Coordinates of N, CA and C in Angstrom, one line a residue:
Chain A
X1 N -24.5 -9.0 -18.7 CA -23.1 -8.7 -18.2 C -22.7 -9.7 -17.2
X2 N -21.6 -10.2 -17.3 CA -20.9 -11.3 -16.2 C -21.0 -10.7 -15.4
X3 N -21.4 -11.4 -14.2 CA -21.5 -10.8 -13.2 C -21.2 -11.8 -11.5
X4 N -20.7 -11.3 -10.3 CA -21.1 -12.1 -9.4 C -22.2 -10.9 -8.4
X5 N -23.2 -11.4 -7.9 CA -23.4 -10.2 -6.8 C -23.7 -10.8 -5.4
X6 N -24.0 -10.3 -4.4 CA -23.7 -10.3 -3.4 C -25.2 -9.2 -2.8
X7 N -25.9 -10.2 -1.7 CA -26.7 -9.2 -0.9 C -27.2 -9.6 0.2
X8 N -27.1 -8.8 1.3 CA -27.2 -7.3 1.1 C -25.8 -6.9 0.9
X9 N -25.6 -5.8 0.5 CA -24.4 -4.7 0.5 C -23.7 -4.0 1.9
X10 N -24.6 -4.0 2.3 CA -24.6 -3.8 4.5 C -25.5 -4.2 5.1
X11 N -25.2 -4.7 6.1 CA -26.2 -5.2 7.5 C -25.6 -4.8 8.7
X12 N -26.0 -4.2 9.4 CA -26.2 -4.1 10.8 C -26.9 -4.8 11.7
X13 N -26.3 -6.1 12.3 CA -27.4 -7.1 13.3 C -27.1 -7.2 14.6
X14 N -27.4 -8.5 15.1 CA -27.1 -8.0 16.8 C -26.9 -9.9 16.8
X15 N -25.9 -9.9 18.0 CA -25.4 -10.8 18.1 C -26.8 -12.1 18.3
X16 N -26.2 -13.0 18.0 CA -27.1 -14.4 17.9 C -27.9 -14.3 17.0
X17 N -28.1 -13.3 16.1 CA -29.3 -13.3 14.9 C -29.4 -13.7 14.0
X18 N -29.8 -14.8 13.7 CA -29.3 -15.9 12.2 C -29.0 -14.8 11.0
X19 N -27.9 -14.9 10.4 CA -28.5 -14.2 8.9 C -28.0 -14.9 7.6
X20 N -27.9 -14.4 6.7 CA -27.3 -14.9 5.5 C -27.3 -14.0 4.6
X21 N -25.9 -14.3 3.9 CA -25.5 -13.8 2.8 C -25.3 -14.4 1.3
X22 N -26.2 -14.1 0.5 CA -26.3 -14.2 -0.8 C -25.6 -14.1 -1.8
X23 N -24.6 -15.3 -2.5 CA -23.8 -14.8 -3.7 C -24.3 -15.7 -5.1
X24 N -24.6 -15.0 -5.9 CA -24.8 -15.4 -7.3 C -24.0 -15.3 -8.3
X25 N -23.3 -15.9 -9.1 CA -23.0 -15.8 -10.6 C -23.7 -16.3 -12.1
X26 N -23.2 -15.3 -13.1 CA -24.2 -16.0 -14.1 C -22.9 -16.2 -15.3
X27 N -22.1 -16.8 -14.8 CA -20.8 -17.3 -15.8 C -20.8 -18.6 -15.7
X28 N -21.4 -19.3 -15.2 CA -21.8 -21.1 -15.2 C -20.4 -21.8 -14.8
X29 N -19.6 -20.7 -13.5 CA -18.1 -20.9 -13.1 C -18.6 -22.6 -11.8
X30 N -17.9 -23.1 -12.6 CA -17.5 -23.9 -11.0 C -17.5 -23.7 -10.0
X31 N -16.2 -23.3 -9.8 CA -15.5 -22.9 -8.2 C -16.1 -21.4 -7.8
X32 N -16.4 -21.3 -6.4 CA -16.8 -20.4 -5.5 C -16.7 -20.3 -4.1
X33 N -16.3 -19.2 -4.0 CA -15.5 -19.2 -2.6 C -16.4 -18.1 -2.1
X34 N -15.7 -18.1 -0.5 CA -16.3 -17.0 0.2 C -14.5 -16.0 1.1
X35 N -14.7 -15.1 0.8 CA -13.7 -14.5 2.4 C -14.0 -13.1 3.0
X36 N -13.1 -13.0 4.3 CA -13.6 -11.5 4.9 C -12.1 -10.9 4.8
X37 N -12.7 -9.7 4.4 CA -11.2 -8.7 4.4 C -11.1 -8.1 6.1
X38 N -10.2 -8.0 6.7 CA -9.9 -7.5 7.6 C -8.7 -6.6 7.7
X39 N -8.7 -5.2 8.4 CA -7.5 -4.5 8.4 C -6.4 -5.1 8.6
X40 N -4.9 -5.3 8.3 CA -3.7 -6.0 8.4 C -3.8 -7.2 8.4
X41 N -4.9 -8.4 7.6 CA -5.0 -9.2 7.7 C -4.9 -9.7 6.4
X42 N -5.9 -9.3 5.4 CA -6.0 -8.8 4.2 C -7.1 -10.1 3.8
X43 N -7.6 -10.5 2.8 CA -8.5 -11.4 2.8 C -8.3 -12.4 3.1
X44 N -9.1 -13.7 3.5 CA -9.0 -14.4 4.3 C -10.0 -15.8 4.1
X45 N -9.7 -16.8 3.2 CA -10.9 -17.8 2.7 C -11.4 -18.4 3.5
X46 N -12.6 -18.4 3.9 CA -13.6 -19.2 4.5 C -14.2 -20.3 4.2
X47 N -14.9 -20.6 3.0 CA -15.2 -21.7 2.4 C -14.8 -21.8 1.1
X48 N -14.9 -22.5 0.0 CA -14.9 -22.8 -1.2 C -15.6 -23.9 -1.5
X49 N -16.1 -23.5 -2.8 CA -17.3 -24.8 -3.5 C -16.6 -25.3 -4.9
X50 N -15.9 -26.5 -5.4 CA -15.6 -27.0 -6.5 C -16.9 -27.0 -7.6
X51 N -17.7 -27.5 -6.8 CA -19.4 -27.5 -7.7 C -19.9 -27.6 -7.0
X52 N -20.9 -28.3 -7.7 CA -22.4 -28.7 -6.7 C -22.7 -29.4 -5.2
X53 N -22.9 -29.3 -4.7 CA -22.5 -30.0 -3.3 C -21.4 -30.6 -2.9
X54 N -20.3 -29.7 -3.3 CA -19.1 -29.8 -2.7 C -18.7 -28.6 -2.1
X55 N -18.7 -28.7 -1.3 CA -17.6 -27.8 0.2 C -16.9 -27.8 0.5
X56 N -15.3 -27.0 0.6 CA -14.7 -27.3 1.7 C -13.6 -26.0 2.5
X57 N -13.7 -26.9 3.6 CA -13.1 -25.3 4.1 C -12.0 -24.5 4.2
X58 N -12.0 -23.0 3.9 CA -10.9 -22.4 4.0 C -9.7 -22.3 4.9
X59 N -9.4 -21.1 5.2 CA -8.3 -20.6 6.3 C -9.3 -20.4 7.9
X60 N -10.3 -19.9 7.5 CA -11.4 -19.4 8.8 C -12.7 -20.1 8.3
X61 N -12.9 -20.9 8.6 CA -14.3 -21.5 8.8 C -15.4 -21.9 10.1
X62 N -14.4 -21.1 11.0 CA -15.4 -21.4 12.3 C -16.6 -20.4 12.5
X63 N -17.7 -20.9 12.9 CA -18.9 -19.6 12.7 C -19.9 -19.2 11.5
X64 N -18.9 -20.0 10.6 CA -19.6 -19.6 9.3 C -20.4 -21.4 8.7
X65 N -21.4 -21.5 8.0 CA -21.6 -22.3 7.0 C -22.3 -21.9 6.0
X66 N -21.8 -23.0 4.5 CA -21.9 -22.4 3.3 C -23.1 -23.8 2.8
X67 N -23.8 -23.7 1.3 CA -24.3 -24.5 0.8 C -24.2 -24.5 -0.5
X68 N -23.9 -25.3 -1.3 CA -23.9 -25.1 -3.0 C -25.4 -26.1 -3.8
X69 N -26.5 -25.4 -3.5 CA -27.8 -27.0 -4.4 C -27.5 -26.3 -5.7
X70 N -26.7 -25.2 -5.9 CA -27.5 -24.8 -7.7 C -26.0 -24.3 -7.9
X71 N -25.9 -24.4 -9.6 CA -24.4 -23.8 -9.2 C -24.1 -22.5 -9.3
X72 N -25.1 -22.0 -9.7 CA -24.9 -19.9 -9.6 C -24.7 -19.5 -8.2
X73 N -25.1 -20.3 -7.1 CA -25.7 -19.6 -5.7 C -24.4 -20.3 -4.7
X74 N -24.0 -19.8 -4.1 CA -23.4 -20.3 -3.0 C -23.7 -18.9 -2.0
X75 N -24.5 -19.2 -0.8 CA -24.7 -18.3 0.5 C -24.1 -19.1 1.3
X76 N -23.6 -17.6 2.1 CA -23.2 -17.9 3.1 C -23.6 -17.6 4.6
X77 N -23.7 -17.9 5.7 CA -24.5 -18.3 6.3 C -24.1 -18.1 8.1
X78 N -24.3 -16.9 8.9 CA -24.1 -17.1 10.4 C -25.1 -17.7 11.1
X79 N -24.5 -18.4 11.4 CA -26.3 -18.7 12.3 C -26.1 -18.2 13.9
X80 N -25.1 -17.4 14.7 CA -24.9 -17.4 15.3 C -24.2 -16.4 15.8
X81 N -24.0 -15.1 14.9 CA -23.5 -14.6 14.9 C -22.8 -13.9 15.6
X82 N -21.4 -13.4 15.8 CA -20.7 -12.6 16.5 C -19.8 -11.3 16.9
X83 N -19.6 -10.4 17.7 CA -18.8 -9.6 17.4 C -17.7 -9.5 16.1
X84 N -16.6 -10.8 16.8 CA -15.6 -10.8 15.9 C -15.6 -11.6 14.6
X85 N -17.1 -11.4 13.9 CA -17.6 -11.7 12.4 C -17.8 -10.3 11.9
X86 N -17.5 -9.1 12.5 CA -17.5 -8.1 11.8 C -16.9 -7.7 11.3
X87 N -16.7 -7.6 9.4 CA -16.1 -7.1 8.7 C -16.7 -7.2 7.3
X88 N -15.8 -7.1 6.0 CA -15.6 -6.8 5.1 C -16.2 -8.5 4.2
X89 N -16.9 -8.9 3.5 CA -17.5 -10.2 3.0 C -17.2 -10.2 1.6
X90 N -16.4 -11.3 0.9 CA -16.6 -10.8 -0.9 C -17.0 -12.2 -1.0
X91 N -17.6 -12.5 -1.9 CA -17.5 -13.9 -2.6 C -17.2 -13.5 -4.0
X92 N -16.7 -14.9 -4.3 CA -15.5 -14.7 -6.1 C -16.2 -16.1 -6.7
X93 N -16.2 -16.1 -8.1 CA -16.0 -17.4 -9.1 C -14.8 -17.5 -9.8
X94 N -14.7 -18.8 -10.3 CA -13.8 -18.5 -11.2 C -14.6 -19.9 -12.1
X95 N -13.4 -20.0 -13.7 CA -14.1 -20.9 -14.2 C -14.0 -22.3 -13.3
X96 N -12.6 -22.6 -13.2 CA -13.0 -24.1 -12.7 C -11.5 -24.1 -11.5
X97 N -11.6 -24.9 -10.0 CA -10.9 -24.6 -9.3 C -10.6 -23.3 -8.8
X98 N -9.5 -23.1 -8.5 CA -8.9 -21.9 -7.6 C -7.8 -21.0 -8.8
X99 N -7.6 -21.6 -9.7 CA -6.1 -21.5 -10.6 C -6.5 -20.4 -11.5
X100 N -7.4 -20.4 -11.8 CA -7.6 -18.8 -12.5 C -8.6 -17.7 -12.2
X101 N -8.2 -16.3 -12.9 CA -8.7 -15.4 -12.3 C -10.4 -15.8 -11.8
X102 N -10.0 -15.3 -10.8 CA -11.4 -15.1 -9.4 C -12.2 -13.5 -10.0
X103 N -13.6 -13.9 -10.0 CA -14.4 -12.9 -10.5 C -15.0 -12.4 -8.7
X104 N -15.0 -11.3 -8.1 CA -15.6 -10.8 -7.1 C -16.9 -10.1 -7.2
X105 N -17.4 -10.3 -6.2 CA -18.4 -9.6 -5.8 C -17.9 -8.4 -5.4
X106 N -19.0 -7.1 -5.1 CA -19.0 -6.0 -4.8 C -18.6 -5.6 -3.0
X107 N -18.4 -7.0 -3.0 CA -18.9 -6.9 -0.9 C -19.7 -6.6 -0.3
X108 N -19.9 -7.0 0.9 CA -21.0 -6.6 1.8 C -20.5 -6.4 3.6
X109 N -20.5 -5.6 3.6 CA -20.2 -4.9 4.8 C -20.9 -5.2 5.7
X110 N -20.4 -5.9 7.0 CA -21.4 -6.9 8.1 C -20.7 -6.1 9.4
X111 N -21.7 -5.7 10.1 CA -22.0 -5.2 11.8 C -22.2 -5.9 12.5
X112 N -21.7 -7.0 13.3 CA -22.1 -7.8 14.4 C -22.3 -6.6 16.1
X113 N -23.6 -6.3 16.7 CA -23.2 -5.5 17.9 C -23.5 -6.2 18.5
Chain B
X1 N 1.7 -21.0 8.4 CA 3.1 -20.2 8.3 C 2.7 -19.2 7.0
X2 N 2.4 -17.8 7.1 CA 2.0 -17.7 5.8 C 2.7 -17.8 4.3
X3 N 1.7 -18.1 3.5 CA 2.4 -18.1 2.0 C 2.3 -17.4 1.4
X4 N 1.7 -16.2 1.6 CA 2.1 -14.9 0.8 C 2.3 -14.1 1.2
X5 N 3.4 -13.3 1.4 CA 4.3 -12.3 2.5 C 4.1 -10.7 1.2
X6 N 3.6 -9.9 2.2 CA 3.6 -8.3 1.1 C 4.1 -8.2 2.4
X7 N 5.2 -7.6 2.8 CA 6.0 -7.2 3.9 C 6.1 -5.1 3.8
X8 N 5.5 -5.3 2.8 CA 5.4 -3.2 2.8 C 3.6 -3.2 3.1
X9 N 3.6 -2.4 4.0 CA 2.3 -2.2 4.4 C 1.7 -1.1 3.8
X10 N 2.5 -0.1 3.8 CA 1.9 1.1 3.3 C 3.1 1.8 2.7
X11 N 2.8 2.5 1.3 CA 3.7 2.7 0.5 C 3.4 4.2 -0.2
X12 N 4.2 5.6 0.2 CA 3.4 6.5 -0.8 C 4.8 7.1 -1.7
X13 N 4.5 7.5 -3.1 CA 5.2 7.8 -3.6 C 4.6 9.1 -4.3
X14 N 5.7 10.0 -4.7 CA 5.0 11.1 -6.0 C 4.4 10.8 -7.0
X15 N 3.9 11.4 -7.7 CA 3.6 11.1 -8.6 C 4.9 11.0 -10.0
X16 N 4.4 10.1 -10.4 CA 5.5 9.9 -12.1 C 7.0 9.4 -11.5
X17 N 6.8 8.9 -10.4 CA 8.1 8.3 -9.7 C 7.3 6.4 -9.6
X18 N 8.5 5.6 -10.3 CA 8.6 4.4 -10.3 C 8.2 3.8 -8.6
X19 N 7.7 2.8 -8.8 CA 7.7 1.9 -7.4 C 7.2 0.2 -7.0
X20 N 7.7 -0.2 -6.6 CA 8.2 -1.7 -7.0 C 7.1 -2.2 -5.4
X21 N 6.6 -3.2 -5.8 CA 5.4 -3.7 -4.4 C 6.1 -5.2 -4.6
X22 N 6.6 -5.7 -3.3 CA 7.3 -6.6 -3.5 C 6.1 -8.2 -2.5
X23 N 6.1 -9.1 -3.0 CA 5.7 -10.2 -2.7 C 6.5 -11.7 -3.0
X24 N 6.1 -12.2 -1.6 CA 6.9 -13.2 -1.5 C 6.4 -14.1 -1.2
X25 N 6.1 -16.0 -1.8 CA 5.4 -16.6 -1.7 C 6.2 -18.5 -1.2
X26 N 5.2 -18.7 -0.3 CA 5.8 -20.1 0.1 C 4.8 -21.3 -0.3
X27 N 5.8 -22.1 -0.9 CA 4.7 -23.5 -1.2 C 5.8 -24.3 -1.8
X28 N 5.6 -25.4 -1.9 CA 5.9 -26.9 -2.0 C 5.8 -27.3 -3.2
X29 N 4.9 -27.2 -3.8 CA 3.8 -27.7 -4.7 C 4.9 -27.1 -6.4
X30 N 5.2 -28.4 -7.2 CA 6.0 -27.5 -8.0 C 5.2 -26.6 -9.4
X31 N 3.7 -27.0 -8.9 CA 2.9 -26.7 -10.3 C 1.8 -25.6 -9.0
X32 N 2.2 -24.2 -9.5 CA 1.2 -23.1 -9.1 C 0.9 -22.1 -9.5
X33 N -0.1 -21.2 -9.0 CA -0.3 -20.1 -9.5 C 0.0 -18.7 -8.6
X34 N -0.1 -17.7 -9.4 CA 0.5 -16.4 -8.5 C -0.3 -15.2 -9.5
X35 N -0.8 -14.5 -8.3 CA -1.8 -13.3 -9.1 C -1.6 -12.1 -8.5
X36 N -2.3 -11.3 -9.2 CA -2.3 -9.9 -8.6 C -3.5 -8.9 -8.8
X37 N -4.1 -8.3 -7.5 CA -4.9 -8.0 -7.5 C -5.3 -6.2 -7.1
X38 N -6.1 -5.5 -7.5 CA -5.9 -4.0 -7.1 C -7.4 -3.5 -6.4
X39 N -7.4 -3.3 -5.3 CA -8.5 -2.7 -4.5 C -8.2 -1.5 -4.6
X40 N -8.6 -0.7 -5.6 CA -9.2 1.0 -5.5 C -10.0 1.6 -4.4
X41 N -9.7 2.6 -4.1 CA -10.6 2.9 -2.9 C -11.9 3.0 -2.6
X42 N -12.7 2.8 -4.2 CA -14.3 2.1 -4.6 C -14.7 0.8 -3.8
X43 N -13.5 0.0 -2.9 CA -13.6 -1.0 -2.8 C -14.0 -2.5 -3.5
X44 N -14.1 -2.3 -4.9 CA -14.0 -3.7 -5.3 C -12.5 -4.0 -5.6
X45 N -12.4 -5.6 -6.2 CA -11.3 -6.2 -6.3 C -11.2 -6.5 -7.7
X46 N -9.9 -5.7 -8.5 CA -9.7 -6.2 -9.8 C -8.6 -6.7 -10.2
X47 N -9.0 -7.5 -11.1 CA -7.8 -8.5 -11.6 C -6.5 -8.6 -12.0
X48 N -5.6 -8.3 -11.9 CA -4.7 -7.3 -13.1 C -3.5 -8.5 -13.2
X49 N -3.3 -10.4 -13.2 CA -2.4 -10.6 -13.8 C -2.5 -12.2 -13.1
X50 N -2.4 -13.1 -13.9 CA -2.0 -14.4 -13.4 C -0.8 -14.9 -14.3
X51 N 0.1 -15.8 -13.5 CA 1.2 -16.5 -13.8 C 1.3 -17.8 -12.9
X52 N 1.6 -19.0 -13.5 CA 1.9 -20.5 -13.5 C 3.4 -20.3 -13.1
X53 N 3.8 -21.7 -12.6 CA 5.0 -21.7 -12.4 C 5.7 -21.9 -13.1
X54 N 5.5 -22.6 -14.2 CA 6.6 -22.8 -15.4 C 6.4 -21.8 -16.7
X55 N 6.1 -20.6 -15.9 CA 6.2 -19.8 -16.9 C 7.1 -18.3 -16.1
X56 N 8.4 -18.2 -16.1 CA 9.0 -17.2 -15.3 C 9.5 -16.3 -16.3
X57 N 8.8 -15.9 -17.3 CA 9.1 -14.5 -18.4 C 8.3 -13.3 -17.7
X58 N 8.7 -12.3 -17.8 CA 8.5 -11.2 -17.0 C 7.3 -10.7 -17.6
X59 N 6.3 -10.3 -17.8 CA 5.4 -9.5 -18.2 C 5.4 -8.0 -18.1
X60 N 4.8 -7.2 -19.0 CA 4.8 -5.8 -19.3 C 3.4 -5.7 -19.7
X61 N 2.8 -4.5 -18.9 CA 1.3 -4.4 -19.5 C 1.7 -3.0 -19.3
X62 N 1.8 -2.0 -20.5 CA 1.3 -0.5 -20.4 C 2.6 -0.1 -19.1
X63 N 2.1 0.9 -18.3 CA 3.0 0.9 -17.2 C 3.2 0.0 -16.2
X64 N 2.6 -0.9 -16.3 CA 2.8 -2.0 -15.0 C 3.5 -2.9 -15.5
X65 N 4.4 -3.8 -14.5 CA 5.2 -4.8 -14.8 C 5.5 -5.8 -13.8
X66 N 5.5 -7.3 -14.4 CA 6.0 -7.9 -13.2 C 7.2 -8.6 -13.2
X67 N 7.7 -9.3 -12.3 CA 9.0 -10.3 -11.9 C 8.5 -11.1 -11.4
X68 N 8.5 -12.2 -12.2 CA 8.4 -13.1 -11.1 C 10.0 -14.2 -11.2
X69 N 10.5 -14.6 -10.0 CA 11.1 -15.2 -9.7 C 11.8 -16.6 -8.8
X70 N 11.6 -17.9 -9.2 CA 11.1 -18.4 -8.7 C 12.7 -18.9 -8.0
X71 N 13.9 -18.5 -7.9 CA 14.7 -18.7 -7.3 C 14.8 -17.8 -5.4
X72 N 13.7 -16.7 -5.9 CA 13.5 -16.3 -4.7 C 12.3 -16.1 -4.1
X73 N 11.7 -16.9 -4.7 CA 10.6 -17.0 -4.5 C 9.6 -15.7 -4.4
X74 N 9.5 -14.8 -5.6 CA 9.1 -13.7 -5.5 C 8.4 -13.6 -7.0
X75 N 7.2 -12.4 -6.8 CA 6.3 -12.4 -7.7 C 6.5 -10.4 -7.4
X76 N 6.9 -10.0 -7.9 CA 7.5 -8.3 -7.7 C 6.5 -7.8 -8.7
X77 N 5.5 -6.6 -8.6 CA 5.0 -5.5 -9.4 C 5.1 -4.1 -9.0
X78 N 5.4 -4.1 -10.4 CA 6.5 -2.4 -10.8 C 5.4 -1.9 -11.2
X79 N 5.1 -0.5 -10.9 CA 4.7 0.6 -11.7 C 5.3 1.7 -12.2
X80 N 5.0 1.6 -13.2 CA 6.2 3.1 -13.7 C 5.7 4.0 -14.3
X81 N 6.3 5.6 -13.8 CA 5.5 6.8 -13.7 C 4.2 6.8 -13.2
X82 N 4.2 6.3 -12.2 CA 2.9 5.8 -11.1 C 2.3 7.5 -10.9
X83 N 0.7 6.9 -11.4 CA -0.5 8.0 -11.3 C -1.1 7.9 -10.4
X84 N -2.2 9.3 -10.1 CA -2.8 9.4 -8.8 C -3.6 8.0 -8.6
X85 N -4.4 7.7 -10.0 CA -5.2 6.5 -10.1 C -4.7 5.2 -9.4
X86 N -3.6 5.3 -9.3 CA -2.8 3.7 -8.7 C -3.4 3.6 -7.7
X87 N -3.4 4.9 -6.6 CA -3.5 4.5 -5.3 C -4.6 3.7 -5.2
X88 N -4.3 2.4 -4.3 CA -4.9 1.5 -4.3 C -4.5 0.7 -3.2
X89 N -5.1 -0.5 -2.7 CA -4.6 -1.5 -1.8 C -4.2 -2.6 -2.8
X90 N -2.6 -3.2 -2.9 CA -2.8 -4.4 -3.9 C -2.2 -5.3 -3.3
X91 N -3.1 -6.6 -3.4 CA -2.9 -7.8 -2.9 C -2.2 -8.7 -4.4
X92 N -1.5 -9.7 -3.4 CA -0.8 -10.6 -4.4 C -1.4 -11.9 -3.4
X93 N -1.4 -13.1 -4.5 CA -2.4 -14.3 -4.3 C -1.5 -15.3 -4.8
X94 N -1.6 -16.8 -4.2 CA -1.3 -18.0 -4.6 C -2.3 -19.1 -4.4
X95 N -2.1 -20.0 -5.6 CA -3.1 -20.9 -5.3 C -2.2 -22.2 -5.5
X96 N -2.6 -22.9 -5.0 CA -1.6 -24.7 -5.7 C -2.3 -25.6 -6.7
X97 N -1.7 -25.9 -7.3 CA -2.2 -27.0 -8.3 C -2.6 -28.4 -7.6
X98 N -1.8 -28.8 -6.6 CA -2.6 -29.9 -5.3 C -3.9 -29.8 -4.6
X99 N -3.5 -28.2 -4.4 CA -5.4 -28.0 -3.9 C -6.2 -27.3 -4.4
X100 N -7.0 -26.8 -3.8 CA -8.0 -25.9 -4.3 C -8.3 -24.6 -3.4
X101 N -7.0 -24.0 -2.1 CA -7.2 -23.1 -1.9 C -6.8 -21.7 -2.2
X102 N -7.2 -20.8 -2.0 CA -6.5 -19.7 -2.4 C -6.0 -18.7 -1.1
X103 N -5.0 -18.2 -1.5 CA -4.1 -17.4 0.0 C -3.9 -16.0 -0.8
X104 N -4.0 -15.1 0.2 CA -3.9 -13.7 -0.5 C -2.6 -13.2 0.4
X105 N -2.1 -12.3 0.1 CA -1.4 -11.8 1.1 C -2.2 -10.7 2.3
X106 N -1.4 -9.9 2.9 CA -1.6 -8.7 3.8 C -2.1 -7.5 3.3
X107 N -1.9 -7.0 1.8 CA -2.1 -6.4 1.2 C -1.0 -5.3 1.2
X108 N -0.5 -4.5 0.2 CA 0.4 -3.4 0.2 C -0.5 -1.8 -0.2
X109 N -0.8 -1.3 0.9 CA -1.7 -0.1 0.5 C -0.5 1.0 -0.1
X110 N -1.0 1.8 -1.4 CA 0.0 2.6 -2.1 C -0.9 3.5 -2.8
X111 N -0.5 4.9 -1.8 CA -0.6 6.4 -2.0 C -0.2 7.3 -3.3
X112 N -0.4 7.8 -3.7 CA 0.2 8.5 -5.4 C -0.1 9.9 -4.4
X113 N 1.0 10.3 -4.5 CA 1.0 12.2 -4.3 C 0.8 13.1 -5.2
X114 N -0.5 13.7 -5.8 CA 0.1 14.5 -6.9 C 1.2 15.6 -6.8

């Protein structure tokens, strides 16, 4: 089944506590992004990956870093984490660029206390 | 400045009554894309429609429908005889053919009353 997933599905951490979040696909898509949904804000891109070691940054990229070595995997990455990183996390594929439909993850729901 | 404007924040209608989710998009760029997206209250995100810019024919899928219009810069989705199942948060999305980011809107959350 095509798929992207995403884990964990919730965390609860505490501020400064390195973590990382895990996104996989098995559609051999290119492009991969990351964003946080926020109430009245609505989703919000943080990074994107064209392919393999390429990176670049979204609308919000402070606080966060991403890595692409494989092209199923792009995690994403606080190392520093903070209150106002709490929210709502999806990562999406699509086949190539930004231009067609985005495959999502399930989300993962992140706690900064 | 944002580029995707959903200016109705929250929307409820009856059920089997028509209702129009209106989005409005800003960009430059004369080659793009514009999508639409539906968050059920399961919370994931599904796909439900992409259009290019040199393509401004209206689409019809089942009861959904769209407008797009590029004199007003608007990407409009209709549902008609809207079911409990709609309610949903639905985002509308642009991307540019120049770059490679993607912009979502605010989202338009929409209630079905049975």
């Amino acid at each position: 089944e095509a798929q992207v997933t995403q884990n964990p599905r919730y965390l609860i951490t505490v501020t400064g506590k390195k973590l990382t979040v895990t996104c996989s696909q098995n559609m051999n898509h290119e492009y991969m992004s990351w964003y946080r949904q926020d109430p009245g804000l609505g989703l919000r891109q943080i990074y994107y990956s064209m392919n393999v070691e390429v990176t670049d940054k979204g609308d919000v990229p402070e606080g966060y870093k991403v890595s692409r070595k494989e092209k199923r995997n792009f995690p994403l990455i606080l190392e520093s984490p903070s209150p106002n990183q709490t929210s709502l996390y999806f990562c999406a594929s699509s086949r190539d660029r930004g231009h067609n439909e985005q495959f999502f993850g399930p989300g993962t729901r992140l706690t900064v206390l | 400045a944002q580029k995707v404007t959903q200016a109705q924040t929250e929307i409820s209608v009856v059920e089997k009554e028509d209702v129009t989710l209106d989005c409005v998009y800003e960009t430059r760029d004369t080659t793009y894309y514009l999508f639409w997206y539906k968050q059920p209250p399961s919370g994931e995100l599904v796909f439900l429609i992409r259009r290019n810019s040199f393509d401004e024919q209206n689409e019809i899928s089942g009861r959904y429908s769209w407008n797009f219009q590029k004199s007003t810069s608007s990407f409009n989705f209709t549902i008609t005889a809207s079911q409990v199942v709609d309610s949903a948060v639905y985002f509308c999305a642009l991307s540019e053919a120049a770059g490679n980011q993607f912009y979502f809107g605010t989202g338009t959350s929409l209630t079905v009353i049975p």
